XYZ file of C-alpha atoms in Angstrom:
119
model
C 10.745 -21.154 20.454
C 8.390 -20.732 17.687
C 5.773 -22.779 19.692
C 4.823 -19.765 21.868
C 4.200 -17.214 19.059
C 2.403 -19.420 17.605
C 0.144 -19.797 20.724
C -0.078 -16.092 20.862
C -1.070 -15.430 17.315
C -3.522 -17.661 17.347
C -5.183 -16.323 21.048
C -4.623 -12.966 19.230
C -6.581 -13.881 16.445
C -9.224 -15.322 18.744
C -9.680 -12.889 20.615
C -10.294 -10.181 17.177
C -12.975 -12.313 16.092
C -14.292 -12.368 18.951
C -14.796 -8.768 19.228
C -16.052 -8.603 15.902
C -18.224 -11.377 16.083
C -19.927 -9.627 19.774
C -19.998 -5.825 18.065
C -21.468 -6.996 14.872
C -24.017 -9.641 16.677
C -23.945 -13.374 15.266
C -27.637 -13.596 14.033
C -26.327 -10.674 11.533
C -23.535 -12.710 10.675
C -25.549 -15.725 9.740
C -27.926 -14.327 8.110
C -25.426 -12.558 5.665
C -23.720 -16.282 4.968
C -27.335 -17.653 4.301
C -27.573 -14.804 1.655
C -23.990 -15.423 0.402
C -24.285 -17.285 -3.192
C -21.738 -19.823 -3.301
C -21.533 -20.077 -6.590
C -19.504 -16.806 -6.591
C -17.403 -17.346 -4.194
C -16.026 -20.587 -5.597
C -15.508 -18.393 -8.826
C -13.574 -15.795 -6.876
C -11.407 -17.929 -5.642
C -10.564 -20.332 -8.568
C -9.973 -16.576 -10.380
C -7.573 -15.634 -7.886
C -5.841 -18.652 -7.713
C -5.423 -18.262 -12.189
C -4.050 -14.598 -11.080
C -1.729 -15.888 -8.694
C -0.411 -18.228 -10.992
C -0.152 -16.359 -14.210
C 1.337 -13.326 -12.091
C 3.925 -16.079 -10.344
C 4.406 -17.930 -13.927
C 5.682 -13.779 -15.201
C 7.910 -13.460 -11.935
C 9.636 -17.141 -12.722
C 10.019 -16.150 -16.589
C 11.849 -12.896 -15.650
C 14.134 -15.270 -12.720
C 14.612 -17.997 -15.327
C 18.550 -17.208 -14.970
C 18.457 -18.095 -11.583
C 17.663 -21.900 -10.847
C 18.693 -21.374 -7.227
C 15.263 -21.649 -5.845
C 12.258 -24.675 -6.094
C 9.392 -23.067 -7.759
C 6.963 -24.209 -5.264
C 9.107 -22.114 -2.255
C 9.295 -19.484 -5.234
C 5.008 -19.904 -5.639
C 5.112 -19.617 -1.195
C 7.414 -16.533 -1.191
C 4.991 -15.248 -3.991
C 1.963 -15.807 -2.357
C 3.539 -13.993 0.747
C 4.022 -11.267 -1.060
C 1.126 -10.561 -2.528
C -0.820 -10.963 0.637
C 1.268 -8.273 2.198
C 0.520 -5.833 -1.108
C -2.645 -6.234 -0.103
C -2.395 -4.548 3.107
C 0.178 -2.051 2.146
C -0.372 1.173 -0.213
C -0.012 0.698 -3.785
C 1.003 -2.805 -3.458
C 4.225 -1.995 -2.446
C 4.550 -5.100 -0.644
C 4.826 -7.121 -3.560
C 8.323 -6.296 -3.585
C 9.089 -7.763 -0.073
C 9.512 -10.813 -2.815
C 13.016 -9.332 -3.387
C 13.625 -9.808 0.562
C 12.081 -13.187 0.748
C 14.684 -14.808 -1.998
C 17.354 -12.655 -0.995
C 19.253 -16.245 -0.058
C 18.937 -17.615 -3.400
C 18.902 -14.732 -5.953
C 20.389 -10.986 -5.793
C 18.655 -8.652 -4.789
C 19.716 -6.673 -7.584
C 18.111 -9.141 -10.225
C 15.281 -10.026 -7.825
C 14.319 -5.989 -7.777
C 14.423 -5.799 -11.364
C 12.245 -8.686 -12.227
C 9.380 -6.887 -10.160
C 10.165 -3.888 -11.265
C 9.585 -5.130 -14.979
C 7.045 -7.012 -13.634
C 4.891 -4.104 -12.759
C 5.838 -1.805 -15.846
């Protein structure tokens, strides 16, 4: 069952880039990755990674009472998260964390650790 969406997503996802890649025009996309300094990307992305961690380590400290859940499906559900606070308005998608490990922890504590969290 999960086999077709899959399929789908991933034609769906084809299918934007391809758009983008045929409005923008690919010799303008290659040139701007043969400008790109890769130096700074690596450092963007080991910083993020020390964010995501720190800001995880915080959420586990404040869940520390609840051993119900593995911190590496703790560090996934985190992750998830804070990719969808990315696309929402004031990050309020961080707290789809609360929904996530709604199996394992209450969603009463779970709200309140974010909550603290943020303040």
């Amino acid at each position: 069952m999960k086999k077709p969406l899959a399929i789908v997503k991933l034609f769906v996802a084809i299918i934007i880039l391809s758009l983008v890649i045929i409005r923008v025009g690919p010799n303008i996309i290659l040139d701007t990755l043969f400008q790109l300094n890769i130096s700074f990307i690596i450092i963007s992305g080991l910083l993020i990674i020390f964010l995501l961690l720190v800001n995880f380590m915080n959420i586990k400290m404040l869940l520390k009472s609840t051993p119900n859940i593995t911190n590496i499906k703790l560090f996934k559900y985190y992750c998830y998260s804070w990719a969808l606070g990315l696309f929402t308005p004031a990050k309020s998608g961080e707290f789809s964390l609360s929904y996530f490990i709604k199996e394992k922890v209450e969603m009463s504590h779970s709200s309140a650790a974010i909550i603290l969290d943020k303040i």
